[in-house]
XYZ file of C-alpha atoms in Angstrom:
677
model
C 102.379 176.210 230.566
C 102.928 178.236 227.382
C 105.091 181.370 227.342
C 101.888 183.430 227.157
C 100.783 182.009 230.523
C 104.087 182.858 232.237
C 103.918 186.108 234.231
C 105.925 189.109 233.045
C 107.857 191.091 235.636
C 106.016 194.222 236.719
C 107.666 197.583 237.355
C 107.263 197.002 241.107
C 109.049 193.647 240.933
C 111.795 195.182 238.810
C 112.215 197.900 241.434
C 112.921 195.289 244.122
C 115.007 193.084 241.815
C 117.266 195.934 240.702
C 118.001 196.814 244.319
C 119.039 193.185 244.956
C 121.121 192.929 241.780
C 122.825 196.245 242.467
C 124.310 194.840 245.670
C 125.527 191.664 243.945
C 126.602 192.769 240.476
C 128.574 195.947 241.166
C 132.166 195.072 240.286
C 131.216 191.898 238.399
C 133.017 191.221 235.127
C 131.460 189.761 231.975
C 133.124 186.488 230.926
C 130.910 185.730 227.937
C 127.500 186.275 226.356
C 125.258 183.635 224.792
C 121.967 183.648 222.929
C 120.477 180.330 223.995
C 117.120 180.766 222.271
C 115.439 183.240 219.929
C 114.514 185.510 222.829
C 116.703 184.282 225.704
C 120.198 185.614 226.420
C 122.574 184.761 229.232
C 125.549 186.780 230.439
C 128.217 184.716 232.160
C 129.678 186.733 235.022
C 132.557 186.461 237.421
C 131.497 188.072 240.687
C 134.241 188.801 243.248
C 133.943 186.640 246.396
C 131.000 184.772 244.804
C 132.366 183.083 241.691
C 130.703 182.409 238.358
C 127.008 183.150 237.881
C 124.738 183.698 234.901
C 122.445 186.662 234.332
C 119.512 185.230 232.384
C 117.337 187.524 230.277
C 114.084 186.396 228.718
C 113.241 189.261 226.384
C 109.889 190.800 227.226
C 109.471 188.527 230.261
C 112.100 188.603 232.989
C 115.702 188.962 234.099
C 117.398 187.253 237.050
C 120.746 186.082 238.369
C 121.056 182.301 238.417
C 123.291 179.905 240.306
C 122.384 177.277 237.690
C 123.865 176.804 234.256
C 121.960 176.524 230.985
C 123.197 174.815 227.789
C 125.227 177.186 225.618
C 125.098 176.903 221.804
C 128.413 176.463 220.003
C 127.514 178.746 217.075
C 126.665 182.269 218.289
C 124.425 184.453 216.072
C 125.474 187.892 214.812
C 123.920 189.904 217.681
C 125.717 187.706 220.183
C 129.060 188.234 218.432
C 128.496 192.008 218.461
C 127.746 192.017 222.184
C 130.802 189.851 222.877
C 133.062 192.126 220.850
C 132.164 195.114 223.008
C 131.281 193.625 226.397
C 133.453 190.565 226.986
C 135.735 191.565 229.853
C 133.639 194.658 230.681
C 133.084 195.687 234.303
C 129.581 196.355 235.641
C 129.661 199.713 237.438
C 125.950 200.258 238.085
C 122.477 198.836 237.542
C 119.237 200.775 237.966
C 115.598 200.924 236.960
C 114.668 203.644 234.510
C 111.830 205.956 235.583
C 109.850 203.330 237.570
C 109.306 201.549 234.248
C 109.962 197.971 233.109
C 113.387 198.999 231.850
C 116.733 198.073 233.408
C 119.926 200.018 232.695
C 123.244 198.211 233.181
C 126.234 200.556 233.006
C 129.569 199.048 232.045
C 133.111 200.132 231.325
C 135.797 198.482 229.201
C 139.125 200.014 228.205
C 137.922 203.479 229.293
C 134.868 203.208 227.031
C 131.483 203.431 228.734
C 128.496 201.394 227.632
C 124.817 201.286 228.526
C 123.083 197.924 228.163
C 119.334 198.532 228.187
C 117.015 195.625 228.996
C 113.521 196.607 227.861
C 110.833 194.337 229.268
C 108.075 196.573 227.903
C 105.926 195.392 224.970
C 107.642 192.453 223.220
C 110.967 193.442 224.803
C 114.444 194.232 223.501
C 118.132 194.400 224.405
C 119.947 197.514 223.210
C 123.670 198.267 223.576
C 124.394 202.002 223.567
C 127.617 204.014 223.558
C 127.006 206.103 226.671
C 129.079 209.064 225.467
C 127.433 209.459 222.047
C 124.089 207.843 222.980
C 124.234 205.960 219.682
C 122.993 202.398 219.250
C 125.802 199.857 218.781
C 123.673 196.710 218.634
C 120.144 195.542 219.361
C 118.290 192.257 219.488
C 115.491 193.727 217.357
C 115.881 196.624 214.948
C 112.628 198.396 214.130
C 111.029 201.730 213.316
C 108.157 202.796 215.529
C 105.781 205.704 215.733
C 107.534 207.251 218.726
C 111.167 206.157 218.149
C 113.519 204.092 215.995
C 115.902 201.317 217.023
C 118.401 201.270 214.151
C 122.196 200.691 213.969
C 124.080 203.910 214.686
C 120.884 205.792 215.499
C 120.326 207.903 218.596
C 118.801 205.833 221.383
C 115.558 207.327 222.631
C 113.567 206.078 225.574
C 110.050 204.769 225.041
C 107.394 207.300 226.037
C 106.306 207.022 229.698
C 103.283 204.792 230.229
C 101.882 207.014 232.953
C 102.660 209.394 235.792
C 104.836 208.515 238.774
C 102.386 208.157 241.720
C 104.779 210.212 243.896
C 105.056 213.134 241.453
C 103.353 216.501 241.898
C 101.539 216.205 238.572
C 99.556 213.155 239.665
C 97.052 215.130 241.777
C 96.305 217.539 238.936
C 95.839 214.621 236.543
C 93.396 212.833 238.849
C 91.440 215.998 239.644
C 90.756 216.405 235.918
C 89.083 212.978 235.704
C 87.423 212.778 239.109
C 83.984 213.089 237.504
C 84.665 210.545 234.750
C 82.102 207.875 233.954
C 84.887 205.367 233.370
C 85.732 202.755 235.981
C 88.261 203.586 238.708
C 90.657 200.855 237.570
C 90.659 202.055 233.942
C 91.243 205.673 234.956
C 94.134 204.844 237.281
C 95.691 202.471 234.731
C 95.616 205.247 232.144
C 97.206 207.907 234.329
C 99.496 206.043 236.749
C 102.718 204.212 235.921
C 102.051 201.294 238.274
C 101.225 197.618 237.675
C 97.525 196.677 237.495
C 97.826 194.316 240.490
C 98.833 197.260 242.662
C 95.719 199.233 241.696
C 93.469 196.244 242.375
C 95.166 195.647 245.735
C 94.795 199.318 246.728
C 91.094 199.202 245.801
C 90.668 195.973 247.790
C 92.270 197.499 250.882
C 90.065 200.597 250.581
C 86.961 198.492 250.040
C 86.244 199.975 246.612
C 85.116 198.002 243.569
C 87.708 198.641 240.790
C 84.873 198.653 238.242
C 82.960 201.388 240.069
C 82.528 204.569 238.042
C 84.977 207.276 239.020
C 82.374 210.016 239.535
C 80.660 207.808 242.149
C 83.925 207.115 244.001
C 84.897 210.780 243.578
C 87.296 211.957 246.341
C 88.002 208.386 247.440
C 90.251 208.064 244.399
C 92.842 210.058 246.353
C 92.611 207.467 249.118
C 93.364 204.758 246.548
C 96.387 206.814 245.439
C 97.571 207.033 249.066
C 97.163 203.265 249.415
C 99.231 202.711 246.253
C 101.970 204.921 247.682
C 101.923 203.043 250.995
C 102.195 199.694 249.230
C 105.193 200.907 247.209
C 106.866 202.204 250.395
C 106.247 198.880 252.123
C 107.823 197.025 249.199
C 110.796 199.399 249.378
C 111.280 198.962 253.113
C 110.370 195.337 253.765
C 109.413 193.208 250.742
C 108.036 189.692 251.173
C 109.006 187.778 248.015
C 106.726 184.827 247.337
C 105.234 182.724 244.573
C 101.588 181.772 244.770
C 99.793 179.086 242.827
C 96.110 179.663 242.247
C 93.548 176.879 242.301
C 93.439 177.101 238.504
C 97.200 176.393 238.401
C 98.307 179.936 237.547
C 101.638 181.111 238.976
C 101.965 184.630 240.353
C 105.016 186.505 241.599
C 104.490 188.819 244.532
C 106.636 191.280 246.466
C 104.026 191.430 249.265
C 101.116 189.306 250.397
C 98.091 190.708 248.559
C 94.503 190.610 249.761
C 93.315 190.126 246.165
C 94.918 186.669 246.087
C 91.926 184.692 247.342
C 91.809 181.521 245.206
C 95.234 180.280 246.345
C 96.225 176.627 246.549
C 99.808 177.186 247.753
C 102.337 179.851 248.745
C 106.120 179.589 248.703
C 108.281 182.242 250.361
C 111.820 183.119 249.260
C 114.769 184.947 250.856
C 114.967 187.280 247.848
C 112.848 188.259 244.884
C 115.629 187.055 242.574
C 115.290 183.573 244.099
C 111.525 183.685 243.579
C 111.931 184.776 239.944
C 114.478 182.018 239.347
C 112.044 179.487 240.804
C 109.332 180.572 238.359
C 111.389 181.065 235.213
C 114.440 178.808 235.232
C 112.710 175.511 234.500
C 110.586 177.143 231.800
C 113.673 178.668 230.209
C 115.264 175.217 230.107
C 112.151 173.770 228.473
C 112.170 176.563 225.897
C 115.878 176.052 225.179
C 115.317 172.314 224.837
C 112.465 172.790 222.380
C 114.293 175.288 220.170
C 117.751 173.680 220.332
C 116.659 170.095 219.774
C 114.326 171.137 216.945
C 117.144 173.042 215.246
C 119.687 170.271 215.833
C 117.311 167.534 214.683
C 116.576 169.430 211.477
C 120.303 169.797 210.877
C 120.739 166.098 211.668
C 118.106 165.162 209.099
C 119.934 167.297 206.534
C 123.237 165.639 207.475
C 121.715 162.138 207.231
C 120.440 162.948 203.724
C 123.800 164.450 202.812
C 125.820 161.433 203.952
C 123.490 159.053 202.099
C 123.971 161.096 198.914
C 127.745 161.030 199.477
C 127.690 157.252 199.967
C 125.690 156.817 196.751
C 128.178 158.994 194.898
C 131.061 156.951 196.332
C 129.457 153.672 195.246
C 128.906 155.013 191.731
C 132.499 156.240 191.451
C 133.955 152.985 192.794
C 131.754 150.897 190.484
C 132.918 152.967 187.512
C 136.548 152.588 188.626
C 136.163 148.793 188.743
C 134.566 148.641 185.301
C 137.052 151.018 183.658
C 140.056 149.326 185.231
C 138.888 145.866 184.125
C 138.127 147.096 180.600
C 141.504 148.853 180.305
C 143.360 145.800 181.616
C 141.584 143.403 179.227
C 142.015 145.734 176.253
C 145.727 146.024 177.069
C 146.115 142.262 176.621
C 144.482 142.515 173.164
C 146.285 145.622 172.017
C 146.942 144.364 168.469
C 143.294 143.359 167.943
C 142.023 146.694 169.283
C 144.421 148.563 166.971
C 143.062 146.672 163.960
C 139.456 147.370 164.993
C 140.187 151.081 165.472
C 141.701 151.340 161.996
C 138.719 149.542 160.397
C 136.171 151.609 162.355
C 137.937 154.823 161.376
C 137.625 153.876 157.716
C 133.945 152.826 158.150
C 133.077 156.140 159.807
C 134.710 158.028 156.940
C 132.618 155.963 154.518
C 129.541 156.525 156.732
C 129.090 152.813 157.382
C 128.035 153.498 160.973
C 125.867 150.429 161.547
C 128.578 148.101 160.242
C 131.105 149.824 162.533
C 128.814 149.364 165.544
C 128.324 145.665 164.799
C 132.072 145.134 164.377
C 132.977 146.877 167.641
C 130.180 145.153 169.589
C 131.064 141.648 168.438
C 134.806 142.166 168.977
C 134.497 143.688 172.473
C 131.863 141.145 173.542
C 134.280 138.385 172.603
C 137.210 140.075 174.398
C 135.387 141.271 177.537
C 133.163 138.179 177.838
C 130.094 140.315 178.541
C 127.405 142.208 176.688
C 128.464 145.603 175.375
C 126.383 148.445 173.955
C 127.998 150.446 171.166
C 127.005 153.790 169.696
C 128.785 155.824 167.053
C 128.659 159.590 167.621
C 128.995 160.822 164.007
C 129.323 164.524 164.835
C 132.325 163.821 167.094
C 133.454 160.724 165.171
C 133.719 158.935 168.504
C 132.834 155.342 169.449
C 130.922 155.206 172.752
C 130.734 151.826 174.452
C 128.661 151.068 177.556
C 129.744 148.313 179.947
C 127.633 147.787 183.094
C 126.180 151.318 182.696
C 129.716 152.789 182.529
C 130.206 154.814 179.341
C 133.669 154.705 177.719
C 134.709 156.677 174.660
C 137.206 155.433 172.071
C 138.641 157.863 169.545
C 139.361 156.148 166.179
C 141.748 158.964 165.301
C 144.037 157.830 168.152
C 146.001 154.630 168.533
C 144.809 151.756 170.717
C 147.587 152.468 173.222
C 146.571 156.112 173.611
C 142.883 155.179 174.008
C 143.703 152.626 176.713
C 146.028 155.124 178.417
C 143.161 157.639 178.521
C 140.980 155.040 180.266
C 143.723 154.498 182.876
C 143.981 158.291 183.333
C 140.260 158.443 184.050
C 140.665 155.608 186.576
C 143.353 157.654 188.378
C 141.143 160.744 188.359
C 138.165 158.790 189.689
C 140.268 157.288 192.481
C 141.223 160.802 193.569
C 137.539 161.746 193.476
C 136.818 158.671 195.571
C 139.318 159.837 198.213
C 137.762 163.299 198.258
C 134.295 161.802 198.727
C 135.593 159.552 201.528
C 137.059 162.603 203.247
C 133.762 164.466 202.819
C 131.877 161.486 204.305
C 134.221 161.481 207.307
C 133.657 165.216 207.816
C 129.893 164.697 207.608
C 130.147 161.848 210.145
C 132.027 164.151 212.528
C 129.367 166.817 212.086
C 126.634 164.250 212.784
C 128.442 163.159 215.968
C 128.716 166.802 217.059
C 125.002 167.373 216.479
C 124.055 164.117 218.236
C 126.227 165.178 221.163
C 124.548 168.593 221.181
C 121.086 167.002 221.312
C 122.195 164.700 224.156
C 123.762 167.567 226.095
C 120.666 169.722 225.832
C 118.196 166.939 226.607
C 120.153 165.674 229.605
C 121.084 169.063 231.037
C 117.471 170.201 230.804
C 116.379 167.259 232.916
C 118.669 168.129 235.789
C 119.360 171.544 237.276
C 122.958 171.088 238.296
C 123.776 173.584 241.013
C 126.982 175.497 240.584
C 129.524 175.031 243.313
C 132.993 176.369 243.911
C 135.318 173.929 242.197
C 138.674 172.853 243.553
C 141.675 174.117 241.579
C 142.434 170.670 240.146
C 138.947 170.044 238.696
C 139.828 171.975 235.555
C 142.187 169.095 234.703
C 141.568 165.359 234.444
C 141.942 164.012 237.967
C 141.357 161.186 240.417
C 142.465 160.146 243.905
C 144.650 157.030 244.168
C 143.893 154.126 246.502
C 146.300 155.631 249.039
C 144.826 159.121 248.830
C 147.217 160.898 246.441
C 145.798 163.464 244.018
C 146.608 162.747 240.355
C 146.123 165.437 237.687
C 146.542 165.178 233.903
C 146.324 167.776 231.140
C 143.330 167.731 228.789
C 145.382 169.333 225.999
C 148.767 170.912 225.267
C 147.808 174.139 226.987
C 146.902 172.335 230.208
C 150.078 170.239 230.001
C 151.972 173.525 229.880
C 150.065 174.896 232.883
C 150.700 171.758 234.954
C 154.454 171.846 234.302
C 154.783 175.586 234.901
C 152.373 176.180 237.801
C 151.428 172.997 239.627
C 154.399 170.634 239.398
C 156.567 170.578 242.519
C 160.048 168.991 242.829
C 158.856 166.065 244.982
C 155.991 165.141 242.589
C 156.052 162.177 240.189
C 155.438 162.817 236.484
C 154.179 160.190 233.995
C 153.935 160.116 230.204
C 152.830 157.409 227.754
C 155.377 156.281 225.184
C 153.322 157.669 222.283
C 152.846 161.041 220.611
C 149.737 162.642 222.110
C 149.915 161.842 225.820
C 148.871 163.943 228.795
C 151.367 165.140 231.376
C 150.206 163.248 234.460
C 151.403 164.341 237.882
C 151.067 162.576 241.226
C 150.952 165.274 243.921
C 152.983 163.528 246.601
C 153.161 166.329 249.151
C 156.655 165.037 249.951
C 155.344 161.601 251.005
C 156.414 158.206 249.684
C 154.275 156.847 246.861
C 153.619 153.108 246.529
C 153.934 151.090 243.329
C 150.130 150.662 243.358
C 149.640 154.445 243.205
C 152.084 154.675 240.293
C 150.357 151.787 238.468
C 146.967 153.494 238.816
C 148.396 156.799 237.561
C 150.146 154.968 234.685
C 146.870 153.426 233.534
C 145.204 156.851 233.812
C 147.972 158.266 231.582
C 147.653 155.456 229.032
C 143.862 155.809 228.847
C 143.957 159.518 228.012
C 146.786 159.216 225.514
C 146.316 158.712 221.787
C 146.469 154.960 222.430
C 142.754 154.780 223.323
C 141.717 156.555 220.138
C 143.918 154.148 218.162
C 142.166 151.193 219.836
C 145.337 149.781 221.450
C 144.998 147.280 224.289
C 148.187 148.326 226.090
C 151.118 150.726 225.866
C 154.367 151.513 227.681
C 154.331 154.352 230.226
C 157.341 155.887 231.966
C 157.647 157.956 235.119
C 160.265 160.358 236.427
C 160.668 162.722 239.332
C 159.387 166.227 238.704
C 162.868 167.655 239.202
C 163.906 165.812 236.000
C 161.338 167.760 233.947
C 162.069 171.204 232.561
C 160.713 173.640 230.005
C 164.246 174.837 229.215
C 165.469 173.382 225.875
C 169.101 172.730 225.003
C 170.976 175.725 223.652
C 169.821 176.681 220.163
C 166.637 174.602 220.307
C 162.975 175.557 220.767
C 160.167 173.739 222.599
C 156.589 173.993 221.316
C 153.670 174.589 223.679
C 153.028 171.452 225.725
C 156.500 170.043 225.040
C 159.164 169.609 227.719
C 162.589 168.091 228.322
C 163.387 165.119 230.570
C 166.877 164.574 231.921
C 168.102 161.418 233.611
C 166.711 157.902 233.916
C 163.174 157.014 232.837
C 161.370 154.306 234.803
C 159.223 152.213 232.441
C 156.047 150.280 233.140
C 155.715 147.918 230.190
C 152.438 147.018 228.474
C 150.156 149.041 230.729
C 146.590 147.931 229.973
C 144.054 150.523 228.857
C 140.948 150.431 231.013
C 138.721 152.799 232.943
C 135.768 152.494 235.262
C 132.733 154.740 235.333
C 131.836 154.675 239.024
C 129.191 156.147 241.311
C 130.115 158.356 244.245
C 127.307 158.912 246.749
C 126.584 161.636 249.268
C 123.214 160.861 250.810
C 120.665 160.965 247.987
C 123.105 162.780 245.685
C 125.054 160.701 243.157
C 127.905 161.700 240.841
C 129.520 159.688 238.048
C 133.331 159.676 238.089
C 135.976 158.266 235.759
C 138.804 156.335 237.455
C 141.436 153.883 236.154
C 140.164 150.294 236.056
C 142.972 149.359 238.473
C 140.939 151.184 241.119
C 137.537 149.817 240.040
C 137.337 147.181 242.788
C 137.046 149.978 245.362
C 133.590 150.867 243.996
C 130.496 148.698 244.309
C 128.685 150.496 241.467
C 130.848 150.483 238.347
C 131.068 150.028 234.587
C 134.485 148.806 233.434
C 135.407 149.944 229.911
C 138.175 149.217 227.405
C 138.690 150.479 223.827
C 135.999 149.143 221.492
C 133.332 149.977 218.921
C 130.581 151.603 221.023
C 130.317 155.277 220.124
C 131.017 157.751 222.887
C 127.675 159.507 222.309
C 125.817 156.165 222.496
C 127.549 155.234 225.762
C 126.794 158.596 227.381
C 123.177 158.676 226.227
C 122.498 155.103 227.396
C 124.192 155.511 230.794
C 122.506 158.830 231.611
C 119.049 157.612 230.588
C 119.547 154.525 232.733
C 120.727 156.643 235.683
C 117.892 159.126 235.236
C 115.320 156.340 235.357
C 117.057 154.778 238.362
C 117.240 158.153 240.134
C 113.476 158.578 239.851
C 112.806 155.058 241.104
C 115.156 155.403 244.098
C 114.618 159.139 244.821
C 118.228 159.990 243.986
C 119.560 163.259 242.571
C 122.059 162.896 239.724
C 124.754 165.587 239.628
C 126.334 164.671 236.278
C 125.552 166.000 232.796
C 126.258 164.675 229.313
C 128.734 167.502 228.780
C 130.698 166.526 231.899
C 130.874 162.880 230.828
C 131.914 163.866 227.326
C 134.790 165.879 228.813
C 135.781 163.192 231.313
C 135.762 160.124 229.038
C 138.616 159.453 226.573
C 138.216 160.093 222.848
C 137.353 156.985 220.840
C 135.123 153.919 221.052
C 134.289 151.690 224.021
C 133.665 148.066 224.944
C 131.916 147.142 228.208
C 133.782 144.508 230.229
C 131.435 144.452 233.214
C 128.533 146.244 234.894
C 128.252 145.871 238.671
C 126.031 147.194 241.461
C 123.299 149.553 240.322
C 124.557 149.143 236.746
C 123.682 145.427 236.828
C 120.627 145.975 234.615
C 122.408 148.174 232.056
C 122.813 146.854 228.509
C 124.787 148.637 225.793
C 124.861 146.944 222.389
C 127.848 147.403 220.105
């Protein structure tokens, strides 16, 4: 279904939706704003007593509150940055429909400044941020000048002209009385004068038994009956809406706030507890498909550019290194024949002065060919009085005015300069490789997250960290970075806990939450392996590393007098208990709950507890390759076995250690998985 075939919210649906959103969003705070496609925005919200939700806005189509997450781009465009600057942290104080039109006003406040965020679903749609006190435009998705108003930065925000008359207003009767004898059809007349969706007019005509195409002068006074029916339908929607989605026999989807008599060719109906839920059902999957198409197309184009760039960099590196080899060999050989080269330079200098250029070329060529043991091309540049020799396509210039030693020294200087250039190119290649990995990861994340709608749930406090449960049921948490290490030590570490750290710079603070109970050596060994895996040791490709543990009461953030501790650093007092040569290994395991499956990362010491597992150690398989292969395998398996996978590429990327991988074994449902290095 193309975007043109997707229904646009009507003013009646917006009326019901706004009433639902008003109850939910009042008091919500904006966490962030993303532009996930050219015309799709999402506002990440924290709603008291509900948690995190996303308000999705498809410009010109729809708006709804979602319990599902969509992929967020890492590089926000300018409009997104403007909205973030003003609205991140803002509080939603009200939401309402403007003048029974397809316009939603969201009123916000931040630092005593009041904003109006206008969502225009009319025409091709727009998002406009307005300073509510001055009524001036701060930012807009689309800036444009129109016949009836202008949307320009700093300009006064003016509402679009009303499309018609409110059916409950006093003016509506006068307007209809002026056209009661019109030869135009009833539907066309009412569409011109009333600000109501076309479906409502057709439904009112159907319920009154009047053909919408009938000429108005024939219907005459019955047009007032149609108006009454329209009013009754709106009241019914206000008092007791029946949100549903119907699918016609032709496959067309239609949103409804009531059951309509005009819906005759219906193949299915699906009822929902709220209109927001019905809208989400219609739009969410299509938004994901649209995001996938735009994001993957953009990322793949960037990837193609990066592939071309890295190939050009590699070619440049080869050329530089080849020139370095040639120049270095030439300089070294010439150095061993310094006396001969000095004699040749003196003779050539005299020949050039006497304009015996051909003789000079022959002399240099024969001498260098004999010394270098390879063919040499020689050319005299008379204007510069320079001898240019070419060895293996590498051009070298000798200046007869300078001594042999100085000429050779200049060749060595060029070798040094080229080696520095070589290092710069190598660094540039590494940066390009990193960028390619980022883009490949982005493509994987989008493709995989589009396939599965992962329902948001309230997370436990420890799920922000790395975590697992030991064989004896103890919770183990580890920091993902210095900031989280700091948080664990300051907020979550209790005196009776056990703290572990790998004997290497760049290790997480790992804490076993003992709850005051005795911890076995097996629990400590599992936590030690977990610590080793997520230390720098995995990235360095080490097979094992020492890990020590202490009691939490030995750990403090207070440095000795006169010293300072950086973020993530801490002091340990007393004896350290070492576990020597702790092996680095993890298992990617499957946890089941009925038909729902989740992939978890646990230390390999605990792998035997899981039937379905992949045991991994440091190796050469790229992280992106591992994630892509595993998720595609699981997705295929989920379809075959009617399972629902609750893991995304982004989650796996966060949960797995940084570096390469080698597969030791695949058991259970992973028995058919193959990952080539």
